[in-house]
Short mmCIF file of C-alpha atoms in Angstrom, two decimals:
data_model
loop_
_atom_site.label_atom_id
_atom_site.label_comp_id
_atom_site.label_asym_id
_atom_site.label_seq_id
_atom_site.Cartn_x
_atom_site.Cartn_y
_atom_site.Cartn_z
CA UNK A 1 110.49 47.81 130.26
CA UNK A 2 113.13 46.01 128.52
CA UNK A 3 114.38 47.45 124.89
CA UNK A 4 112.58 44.64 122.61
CA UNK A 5 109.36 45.45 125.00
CA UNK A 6 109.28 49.16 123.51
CA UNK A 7 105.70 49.60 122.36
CA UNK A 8 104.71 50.73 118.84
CA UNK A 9 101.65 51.94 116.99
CA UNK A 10 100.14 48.77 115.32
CA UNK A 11 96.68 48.02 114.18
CA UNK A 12 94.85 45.27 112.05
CA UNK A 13 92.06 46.98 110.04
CA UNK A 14 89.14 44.57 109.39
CA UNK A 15 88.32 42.98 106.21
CA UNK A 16 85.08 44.42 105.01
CA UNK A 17 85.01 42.95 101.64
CA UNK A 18 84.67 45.96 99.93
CA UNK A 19 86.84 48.94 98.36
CA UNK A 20 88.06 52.26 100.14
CA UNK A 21 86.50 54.38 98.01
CA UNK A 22 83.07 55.70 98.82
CA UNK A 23 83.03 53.70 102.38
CA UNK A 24 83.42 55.66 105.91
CA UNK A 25 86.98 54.63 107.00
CA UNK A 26 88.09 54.10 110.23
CA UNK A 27 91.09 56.03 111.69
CA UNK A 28 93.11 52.56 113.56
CA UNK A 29 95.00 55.18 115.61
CA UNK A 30 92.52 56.94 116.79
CA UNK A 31 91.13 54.97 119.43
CA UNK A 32 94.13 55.31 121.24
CA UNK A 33 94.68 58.59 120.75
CA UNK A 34 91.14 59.55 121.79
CA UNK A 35 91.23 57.65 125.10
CA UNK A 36 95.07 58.94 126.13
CA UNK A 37 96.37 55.88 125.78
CA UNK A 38 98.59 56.26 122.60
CA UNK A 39 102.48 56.05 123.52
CA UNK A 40 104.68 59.11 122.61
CA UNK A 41 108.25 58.93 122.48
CA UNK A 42 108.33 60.71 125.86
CA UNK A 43 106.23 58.09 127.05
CA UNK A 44 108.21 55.63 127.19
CA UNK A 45 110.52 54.35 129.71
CA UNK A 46 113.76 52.57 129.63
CA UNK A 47 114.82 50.94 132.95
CA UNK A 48 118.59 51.93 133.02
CA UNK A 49 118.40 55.06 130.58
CA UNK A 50 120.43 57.81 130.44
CA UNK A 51 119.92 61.47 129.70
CA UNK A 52 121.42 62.72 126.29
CA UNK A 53 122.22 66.48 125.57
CA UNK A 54 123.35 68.90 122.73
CA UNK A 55 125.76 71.66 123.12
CA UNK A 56 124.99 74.16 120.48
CA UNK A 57 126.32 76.93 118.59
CA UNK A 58 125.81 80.63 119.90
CA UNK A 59 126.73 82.19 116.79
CA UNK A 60 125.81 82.03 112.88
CA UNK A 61 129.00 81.95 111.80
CA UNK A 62 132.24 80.80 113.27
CA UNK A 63 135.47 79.00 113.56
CA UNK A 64 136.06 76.78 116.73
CA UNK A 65 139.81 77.46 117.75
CA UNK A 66 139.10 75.54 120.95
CA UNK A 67 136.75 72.20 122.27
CA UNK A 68 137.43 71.09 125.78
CA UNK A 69 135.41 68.14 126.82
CA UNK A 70 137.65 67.09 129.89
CA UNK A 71 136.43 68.74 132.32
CA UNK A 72 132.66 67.43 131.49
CA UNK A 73 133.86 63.79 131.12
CA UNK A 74 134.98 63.93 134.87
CA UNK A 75 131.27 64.72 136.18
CA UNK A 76 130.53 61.83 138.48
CA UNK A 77 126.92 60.36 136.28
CA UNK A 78 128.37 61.63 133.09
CA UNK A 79 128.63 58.89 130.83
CA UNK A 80 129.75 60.48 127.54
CA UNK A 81 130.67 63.23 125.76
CA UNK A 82 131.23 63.27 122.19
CA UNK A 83 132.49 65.60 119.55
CA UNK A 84 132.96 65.13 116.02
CA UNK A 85 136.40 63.18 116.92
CA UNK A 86 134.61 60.62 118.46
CA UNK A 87 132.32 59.76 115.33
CA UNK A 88 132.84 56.19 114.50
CA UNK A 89 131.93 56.62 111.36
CA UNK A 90 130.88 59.77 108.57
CA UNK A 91 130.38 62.97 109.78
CA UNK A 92 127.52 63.42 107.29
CA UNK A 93 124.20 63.10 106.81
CA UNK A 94 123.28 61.18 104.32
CA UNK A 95 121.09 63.70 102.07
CA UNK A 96 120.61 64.95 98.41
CA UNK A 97 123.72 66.99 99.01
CA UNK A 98 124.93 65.10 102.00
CA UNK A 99 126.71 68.34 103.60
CA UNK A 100 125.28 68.46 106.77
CA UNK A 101 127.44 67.59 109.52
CA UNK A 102 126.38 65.22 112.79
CA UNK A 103 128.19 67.29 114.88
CA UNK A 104 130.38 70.48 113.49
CA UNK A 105 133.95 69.66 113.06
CA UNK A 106 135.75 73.28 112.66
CA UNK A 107 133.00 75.37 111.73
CA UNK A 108 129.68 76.28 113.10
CA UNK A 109 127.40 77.71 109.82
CA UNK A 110 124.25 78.67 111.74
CA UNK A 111 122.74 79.19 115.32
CA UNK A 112 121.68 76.26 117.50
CA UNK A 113 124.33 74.09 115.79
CA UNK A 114 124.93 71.03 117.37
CA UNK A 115 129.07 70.85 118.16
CA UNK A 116 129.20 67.96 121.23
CA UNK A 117 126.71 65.73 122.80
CA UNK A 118 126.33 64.31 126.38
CA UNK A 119 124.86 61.41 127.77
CA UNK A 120 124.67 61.26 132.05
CA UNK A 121 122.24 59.73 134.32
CA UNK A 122 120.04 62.92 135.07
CA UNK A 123 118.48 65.54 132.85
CA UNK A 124 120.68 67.98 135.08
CA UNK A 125 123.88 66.57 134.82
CA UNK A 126 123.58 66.51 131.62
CA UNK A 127 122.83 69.70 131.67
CA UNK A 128 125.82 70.74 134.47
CA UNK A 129 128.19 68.93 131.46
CA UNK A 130 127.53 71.06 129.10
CA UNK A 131 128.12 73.82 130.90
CA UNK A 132 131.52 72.54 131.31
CA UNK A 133 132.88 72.27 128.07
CA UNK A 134 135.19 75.17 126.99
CA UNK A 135 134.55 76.21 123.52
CA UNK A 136 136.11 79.15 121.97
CA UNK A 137 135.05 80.93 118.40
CA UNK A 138 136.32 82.94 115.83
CA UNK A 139 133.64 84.77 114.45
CA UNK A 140 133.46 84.88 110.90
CA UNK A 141 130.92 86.96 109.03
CA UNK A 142 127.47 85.83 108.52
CA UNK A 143 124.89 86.03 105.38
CA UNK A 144 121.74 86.39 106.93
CA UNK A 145 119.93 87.80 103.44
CA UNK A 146 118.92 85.77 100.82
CA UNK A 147 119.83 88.24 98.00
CA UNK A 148 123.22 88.70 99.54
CA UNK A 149 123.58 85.19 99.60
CA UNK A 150 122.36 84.85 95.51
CA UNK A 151 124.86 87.56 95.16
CA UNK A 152 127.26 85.84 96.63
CA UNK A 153 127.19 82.73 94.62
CA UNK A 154 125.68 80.57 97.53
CA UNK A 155 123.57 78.58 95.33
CA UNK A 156 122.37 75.32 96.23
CA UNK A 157 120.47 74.62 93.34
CA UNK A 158 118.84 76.16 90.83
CA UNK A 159 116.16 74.93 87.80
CA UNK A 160 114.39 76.58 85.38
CA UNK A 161 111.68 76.61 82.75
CA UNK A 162 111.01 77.63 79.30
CA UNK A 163 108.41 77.17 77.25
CA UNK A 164 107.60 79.94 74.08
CA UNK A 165 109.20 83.25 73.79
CA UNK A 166 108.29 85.43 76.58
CA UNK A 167 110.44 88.41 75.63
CA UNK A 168 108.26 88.76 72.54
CA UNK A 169 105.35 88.54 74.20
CA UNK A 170 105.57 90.95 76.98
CA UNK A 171 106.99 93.22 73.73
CA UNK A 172 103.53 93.51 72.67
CA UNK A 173 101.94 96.78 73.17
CA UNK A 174 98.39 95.55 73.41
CA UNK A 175 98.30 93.54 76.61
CA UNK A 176 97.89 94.62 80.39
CA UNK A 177 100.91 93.50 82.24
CA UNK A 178 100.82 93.29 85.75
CA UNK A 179 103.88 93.15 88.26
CA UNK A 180 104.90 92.96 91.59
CA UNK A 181 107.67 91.50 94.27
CA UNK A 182 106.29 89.35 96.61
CA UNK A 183 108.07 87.96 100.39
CA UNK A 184 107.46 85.21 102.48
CA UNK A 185 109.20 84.57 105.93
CA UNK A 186 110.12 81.47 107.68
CA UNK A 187 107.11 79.45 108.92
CA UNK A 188 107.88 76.93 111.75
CA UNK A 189 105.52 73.46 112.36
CA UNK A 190 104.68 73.88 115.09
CA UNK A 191 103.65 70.25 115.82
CA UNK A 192 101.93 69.45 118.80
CA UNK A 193 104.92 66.87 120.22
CA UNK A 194 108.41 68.10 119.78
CA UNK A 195 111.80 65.94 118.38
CA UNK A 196 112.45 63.04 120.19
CA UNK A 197 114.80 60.13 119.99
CA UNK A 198 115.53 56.75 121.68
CA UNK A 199 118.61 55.09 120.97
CA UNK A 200 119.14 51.28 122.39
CA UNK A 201 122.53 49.22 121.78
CA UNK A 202 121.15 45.93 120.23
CA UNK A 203 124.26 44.10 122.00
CA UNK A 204 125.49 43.23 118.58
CA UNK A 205 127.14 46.17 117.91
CA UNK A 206 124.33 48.14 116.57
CA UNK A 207 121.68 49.96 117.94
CA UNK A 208 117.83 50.32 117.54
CA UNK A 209 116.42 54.20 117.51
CA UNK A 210 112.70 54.37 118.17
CA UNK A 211 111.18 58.06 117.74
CA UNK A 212 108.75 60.62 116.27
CA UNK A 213 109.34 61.13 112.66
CA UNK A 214 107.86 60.70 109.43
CA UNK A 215 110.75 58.91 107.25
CA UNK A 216 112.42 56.49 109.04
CA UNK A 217 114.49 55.44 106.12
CA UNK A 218 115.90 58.76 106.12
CA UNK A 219 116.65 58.05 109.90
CA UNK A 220 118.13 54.82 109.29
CA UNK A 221 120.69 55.96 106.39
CA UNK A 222 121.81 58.55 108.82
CA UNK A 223 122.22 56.34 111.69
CA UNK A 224 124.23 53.59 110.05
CA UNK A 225 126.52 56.41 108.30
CA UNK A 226 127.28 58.05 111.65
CA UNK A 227 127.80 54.47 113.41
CA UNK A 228 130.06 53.44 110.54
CA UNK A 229 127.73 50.05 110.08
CA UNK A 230 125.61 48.62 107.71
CA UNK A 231 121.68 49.34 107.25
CA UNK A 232 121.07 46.49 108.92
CA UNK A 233 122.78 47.22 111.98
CA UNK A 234 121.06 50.05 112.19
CA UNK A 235 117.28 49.76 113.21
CA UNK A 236 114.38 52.71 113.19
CA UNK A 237 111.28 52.40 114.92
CA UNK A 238 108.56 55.22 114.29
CA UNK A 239 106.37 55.56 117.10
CA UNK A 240 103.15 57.85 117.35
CA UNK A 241 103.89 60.64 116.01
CA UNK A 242 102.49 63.42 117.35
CA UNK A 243 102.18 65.99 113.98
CA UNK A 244 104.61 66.53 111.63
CA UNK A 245 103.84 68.31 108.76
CA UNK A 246 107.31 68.04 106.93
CA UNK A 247 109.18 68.84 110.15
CA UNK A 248 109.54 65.08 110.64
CA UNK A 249 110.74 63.99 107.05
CA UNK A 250 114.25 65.35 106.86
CA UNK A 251 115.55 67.35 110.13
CA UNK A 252 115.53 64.07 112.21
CA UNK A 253 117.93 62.08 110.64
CA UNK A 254 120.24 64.73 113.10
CA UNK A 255 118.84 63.92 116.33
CA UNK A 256 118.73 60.01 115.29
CA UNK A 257 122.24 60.13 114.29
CA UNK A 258 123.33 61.85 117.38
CA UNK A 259 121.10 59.95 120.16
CA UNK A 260 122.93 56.17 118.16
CA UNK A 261 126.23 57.67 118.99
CA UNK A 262 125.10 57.99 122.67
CA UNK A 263 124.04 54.84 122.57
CA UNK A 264 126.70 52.92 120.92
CA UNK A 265 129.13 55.31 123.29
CA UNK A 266 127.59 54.22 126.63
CA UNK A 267 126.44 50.95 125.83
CA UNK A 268 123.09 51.64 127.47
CA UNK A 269 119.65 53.34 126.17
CA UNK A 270 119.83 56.95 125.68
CA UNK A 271 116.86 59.22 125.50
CA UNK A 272 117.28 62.87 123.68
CA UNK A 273 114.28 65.00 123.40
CA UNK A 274 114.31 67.73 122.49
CA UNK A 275 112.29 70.83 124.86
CA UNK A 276 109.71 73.05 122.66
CA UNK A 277 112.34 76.23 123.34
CA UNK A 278 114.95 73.93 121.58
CA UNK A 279 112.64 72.21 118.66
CA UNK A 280 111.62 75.95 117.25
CA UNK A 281 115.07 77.23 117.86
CA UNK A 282 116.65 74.86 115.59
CA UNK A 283 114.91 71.76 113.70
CA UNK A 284 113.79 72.89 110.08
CA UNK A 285 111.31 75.43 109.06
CA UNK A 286 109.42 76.30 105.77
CA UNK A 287 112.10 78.48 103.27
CA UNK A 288 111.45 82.09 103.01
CA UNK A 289 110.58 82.96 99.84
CA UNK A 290 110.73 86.12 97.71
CA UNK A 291 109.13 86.08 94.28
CA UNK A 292 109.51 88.77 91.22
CA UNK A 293 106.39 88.03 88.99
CA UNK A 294 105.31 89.69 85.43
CA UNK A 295 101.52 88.48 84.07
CA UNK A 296 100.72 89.32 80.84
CA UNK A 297 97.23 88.77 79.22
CA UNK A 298 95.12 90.60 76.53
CA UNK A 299 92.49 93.45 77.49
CA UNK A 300 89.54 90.65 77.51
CA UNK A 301 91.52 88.47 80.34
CA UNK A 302 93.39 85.42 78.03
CA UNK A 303 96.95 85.09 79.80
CA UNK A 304 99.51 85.10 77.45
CA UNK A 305 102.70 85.15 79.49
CA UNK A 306 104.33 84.76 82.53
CA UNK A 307 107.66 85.46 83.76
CA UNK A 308 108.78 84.07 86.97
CA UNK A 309 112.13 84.73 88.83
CA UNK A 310 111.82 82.65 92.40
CA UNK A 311 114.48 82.79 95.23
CA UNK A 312 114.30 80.86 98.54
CA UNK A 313 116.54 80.71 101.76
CA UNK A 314 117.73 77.66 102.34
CA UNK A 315 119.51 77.94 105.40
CA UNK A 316 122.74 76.64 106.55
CA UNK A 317 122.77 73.43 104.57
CA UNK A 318 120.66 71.63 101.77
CA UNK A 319 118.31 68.84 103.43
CA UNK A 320 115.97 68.36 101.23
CA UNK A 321 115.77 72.18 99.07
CA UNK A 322 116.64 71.09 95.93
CA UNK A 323 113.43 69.54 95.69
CA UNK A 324 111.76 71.39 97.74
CA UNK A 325 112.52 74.39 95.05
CA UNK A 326 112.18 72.02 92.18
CA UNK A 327 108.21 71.59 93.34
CA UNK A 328 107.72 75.37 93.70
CA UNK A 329 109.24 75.56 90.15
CA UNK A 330 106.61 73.63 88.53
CA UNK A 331 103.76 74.62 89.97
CA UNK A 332 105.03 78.36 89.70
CA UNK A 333 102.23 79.78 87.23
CA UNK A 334 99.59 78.10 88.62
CA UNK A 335 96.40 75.46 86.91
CA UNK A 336 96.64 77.80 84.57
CA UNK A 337 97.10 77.24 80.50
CA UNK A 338 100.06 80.04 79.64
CA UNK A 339 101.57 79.60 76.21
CA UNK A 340 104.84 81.54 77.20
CA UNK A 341 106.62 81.08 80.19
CA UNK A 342 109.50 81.75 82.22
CA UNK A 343 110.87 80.43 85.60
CA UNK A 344 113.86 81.33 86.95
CA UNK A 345 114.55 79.35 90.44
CA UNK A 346 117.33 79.28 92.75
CA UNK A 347 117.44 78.20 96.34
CA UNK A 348 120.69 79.74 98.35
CA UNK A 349 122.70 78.67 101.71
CA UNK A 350 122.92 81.46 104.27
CA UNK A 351 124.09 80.85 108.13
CA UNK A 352 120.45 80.45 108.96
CA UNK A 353 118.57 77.21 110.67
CA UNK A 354 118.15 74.92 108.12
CA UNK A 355 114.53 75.05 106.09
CA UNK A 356 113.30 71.32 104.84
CA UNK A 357 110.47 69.59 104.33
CA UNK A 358 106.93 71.45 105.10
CA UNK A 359 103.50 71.28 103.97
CA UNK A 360 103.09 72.23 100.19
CA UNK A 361 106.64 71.67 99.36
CA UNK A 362 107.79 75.35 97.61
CA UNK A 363 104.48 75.64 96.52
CA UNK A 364 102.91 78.01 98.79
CA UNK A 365 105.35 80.79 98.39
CA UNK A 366 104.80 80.85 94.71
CA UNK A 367 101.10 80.48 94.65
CA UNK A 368 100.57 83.48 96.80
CA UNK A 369 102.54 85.61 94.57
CA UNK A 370 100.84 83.79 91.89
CA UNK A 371 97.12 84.32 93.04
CA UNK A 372 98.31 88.16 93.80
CA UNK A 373 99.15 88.87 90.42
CA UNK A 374 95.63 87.05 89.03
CA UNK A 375 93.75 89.06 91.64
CA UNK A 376 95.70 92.25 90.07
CA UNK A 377 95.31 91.53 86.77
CA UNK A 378 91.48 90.80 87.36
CA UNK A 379 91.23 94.48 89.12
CA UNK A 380 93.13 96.07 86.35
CA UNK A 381 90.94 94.55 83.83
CA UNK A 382 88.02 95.60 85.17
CA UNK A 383 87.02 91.81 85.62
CA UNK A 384 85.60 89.22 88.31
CA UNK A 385 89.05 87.12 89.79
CA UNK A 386 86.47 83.95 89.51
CA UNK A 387 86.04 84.80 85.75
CA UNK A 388 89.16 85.43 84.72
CA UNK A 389 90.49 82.29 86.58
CA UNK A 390 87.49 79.93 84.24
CA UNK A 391 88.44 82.13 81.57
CA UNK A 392 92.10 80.38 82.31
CA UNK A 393 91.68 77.11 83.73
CA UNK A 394 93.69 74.54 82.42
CA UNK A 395 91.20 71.33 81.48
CA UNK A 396 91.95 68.28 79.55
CA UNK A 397 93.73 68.26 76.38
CA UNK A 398 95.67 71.31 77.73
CA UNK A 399 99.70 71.29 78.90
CA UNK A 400 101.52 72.48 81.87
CA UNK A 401 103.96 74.69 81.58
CA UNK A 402 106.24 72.02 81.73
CA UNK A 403 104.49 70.49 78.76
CA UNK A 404 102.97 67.96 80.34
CA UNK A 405 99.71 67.40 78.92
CA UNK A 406 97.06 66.54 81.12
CA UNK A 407 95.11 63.20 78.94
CA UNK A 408 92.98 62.28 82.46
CA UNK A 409 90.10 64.37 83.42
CA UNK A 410 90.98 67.80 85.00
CA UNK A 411 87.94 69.40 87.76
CA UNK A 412 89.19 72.83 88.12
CA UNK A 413 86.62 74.12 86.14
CA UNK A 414 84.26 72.45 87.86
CA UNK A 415 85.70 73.10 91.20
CA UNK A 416 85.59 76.73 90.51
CA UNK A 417 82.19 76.58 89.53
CA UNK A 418 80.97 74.98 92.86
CA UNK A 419 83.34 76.91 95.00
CA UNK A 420 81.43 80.25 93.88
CA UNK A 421 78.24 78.32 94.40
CA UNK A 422 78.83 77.38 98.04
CA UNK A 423 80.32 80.52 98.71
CA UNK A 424 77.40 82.59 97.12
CA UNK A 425 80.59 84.25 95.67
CA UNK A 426 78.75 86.98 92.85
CA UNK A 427 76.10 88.20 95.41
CA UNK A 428 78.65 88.60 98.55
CA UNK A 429 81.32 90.03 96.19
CA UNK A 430 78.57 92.85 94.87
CA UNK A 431 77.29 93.25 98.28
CA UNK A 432 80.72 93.60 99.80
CA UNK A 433 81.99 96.73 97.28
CA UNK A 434 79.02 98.43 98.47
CA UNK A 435 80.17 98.98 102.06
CA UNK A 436 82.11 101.91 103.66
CA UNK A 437 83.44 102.98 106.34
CA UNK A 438 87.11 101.70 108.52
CA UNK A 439 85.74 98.12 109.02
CA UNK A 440 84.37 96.49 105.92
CA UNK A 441 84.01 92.61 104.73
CA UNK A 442 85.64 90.44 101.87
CA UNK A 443 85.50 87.65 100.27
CA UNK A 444 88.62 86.24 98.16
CA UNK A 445 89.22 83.90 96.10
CA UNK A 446 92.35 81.74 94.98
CA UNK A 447 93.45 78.74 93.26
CA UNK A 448 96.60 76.22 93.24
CA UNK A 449 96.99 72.78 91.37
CA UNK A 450 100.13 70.26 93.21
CA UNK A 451 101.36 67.09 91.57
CA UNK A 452 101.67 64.56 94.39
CA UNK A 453 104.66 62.71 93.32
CA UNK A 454 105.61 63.98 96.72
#
């Protein structure tokens, strides 16, 4: 199959005349999918290709004192191996904070670091190269703990909100204030098709990288900075993608980057994907989280503050956790309408995998210390979580915490209200409290709101 032949998703939808909305629409990918027919990057097969392969870091933090490709480059098959003194162009990926190396240059800043790459004609001698190369470390000591890290001064970013005077508020003697400390740990995708990349020289000194990801632009930028070239030398193909779930947005602009240098290297089509053992060990995960959360709200459930102090792990570099943090800020008190409010957020680099892009987007780690608090505070008050939740709801008229006030219609009322229907929510809840014994049943309740600029 020749390089231009390489086949991607594409569908034409039919014209039915009539709007989305309301109609039954039909997924144009599925078809393929269904039948096994649908082309993953793995799939596909480049007559001439060669086998590309990362050597990566063994430790979390270190100092290379010594790189010694020679002996790999003499492997009869091997076709390349690259460090960072071979990059044509930026050793950077192109990124909010852009400090996230293609390949490390004198330091390694987390495990599963990429420091060389080879290209050979097998998937074992690529593997027998990077055996080969001689790299020695100094090791340098490693924060692995967020707090250490905030202690530190290893911010990467931090925002904040303010909105009334929550000191004088949560001075009040007459209100039931609830706190608590709440953790979250790393979460990984876990899509069903790992990282893959396909790089092809274009024979006009640029090359073409097809592959499963979610932001090719992201790709491309990286491509063209590590090939030295501009955009339009540097071509990104996204072919079915097989899950993603954030884990495609950012994290493969490394793999792209590093599969175009192959390419451009050898001259010929280089395929570097990546084995499940590898993908979980070091493409991008969700951040943990820990949150430190004071609710405040009068004896008949009205909140009246909220105090918010919100740290994430970023990992070894930045990707995309400024906004990643900047969305958990936000949304960090919930759909709820607070008159006094405080959020402190920070997001801080330890030698740790990178954390990116993932479902919710900073969200989730606040809303479950969030909805704990709410459920809390409804148990100290004596009160039902759904009713103090409508007692709260933010509807139209009302701001955000932010002060953005919502003018459009707002359903979480209504929402609410047929959420406890369906669920049968009052009788189960009563029925529930009554039972004893080791092994009893539940039913819980909880509530988020997400602005989908992202």
């Amino acid at each position: 199959m020749s390089a231009h032949a390489v086949p991607c998703w594409s569908a034409e939808m039919e014209d039915t005349g009539t709007t989305v909305v309301g109609e039954r629409v039909r997924r144009p990918d599925a078809p393929d999918k269904v039948k096994g027919t649908a082309l993953y990057i793995d799939d596909l097969a480049l007559s001439g290709s060669l086998w590309g392969a990362v050597l990566r870091s063994p430790h979390a933090h270190a100092r290379i004192t010594r790189l010694d490709v020679a002996r790999a480059r003499t492997i009869p098959g091997v076709r390349a191996v690259l460090t960072a003194r071979d990059i044509p162009g930026r050793n950077l990926i192109p990124m909010i904070q852009s400090d996230w190396p293609v390949l490390a240059a004198e330091f390694v800043r987390h495990v599963g670091e990429a420091v060389a790459l080879v290209a050979a004609e097998s998937r074992d001698l690529a593997a027998e190269a990077l055996r080969t190369i001689a790299v020695e470390y100094e090791r340098l000591p490693a924060l692995l703990d967020m707090e250490e890290a905030l202690r530190a001064g290893e911010v990467m970013a931090h925002w904040k909100v303010r909105r009334g005077d929550v000191q004088s508020a949560l001075g009040r003697g007459d209100l039931v204030v609830v706190e608590g400390t709440y953790r979250t740990p790393y979460q990984e995708h876990a899509y069903i098709e790992p990282n893959g990349m396909i790089g092809v020289p274009d024979g006009r000194g640029g090359v073409i990288v097809y592959g499963s990801m979610q932001c090719p632009f992201y790709v491309q930028k990286a491509v063209a900075s590590a090939l030295g070239c501009d955009l339009a030398r540097a071509r990104v193909v996204q072919t079915v993608t097989g899950g993603g779930f954030g884990g495609k947005e950012d994290a493969p602009s490394a793999p792209g980057a590093q599969v175009a240098l192959l390419a451009h290297a050898t001259g010929r089509p280089v395929r570097l994907i990546l084995s499940r053992e590898e993908d979980m060990a070091v493409m991008s995960k969700r951040h943990p989280g820990r949150v430190r959360m004071r609710t405040a709200a009068t004896r008949d459930g009205e909140l009246v503050a909220v105090e918010v102090d919100y740290l994430l792990d970023g990992g070894a570099y930045a990707t995309l956790s400024p906004v990643v943090l900047f969305r958990g800020t936000v949304h960090a008190c919930g759909p709820y309408r607070i008159p006094n409010a405080r959020v402190e957020s920070r997001v801080v680099r330890t030698h740790k995998v990178p954390c990116g892009a993932f479902r919710g987007f900073g969200e989730p780690q606040v809303v479950f210390a969030c909805e704990s608090q709410m459920d809390r505070l409804a148990e100290r008050l004596g009160m039902d979580p759904l009713m103090l939740r409508l007692k709260n709801a933010l509807g139209e008229g009302d701001e955000t915490i932010t002060g953005h006030k919502l003018t459009s219609s707002v359903g979480f009322r209504d929402v609410l209200d047929r959420v406890a229907a369906s669920s049968d929510w009052s009788r189960k809840r009563a029925e529930y409290a009554r039972d004893a014994g080791p092994v009893r049943r539940g039913i819980g309740l909880a509530a988020c709101y997400y602005g989908v600029g992202l």
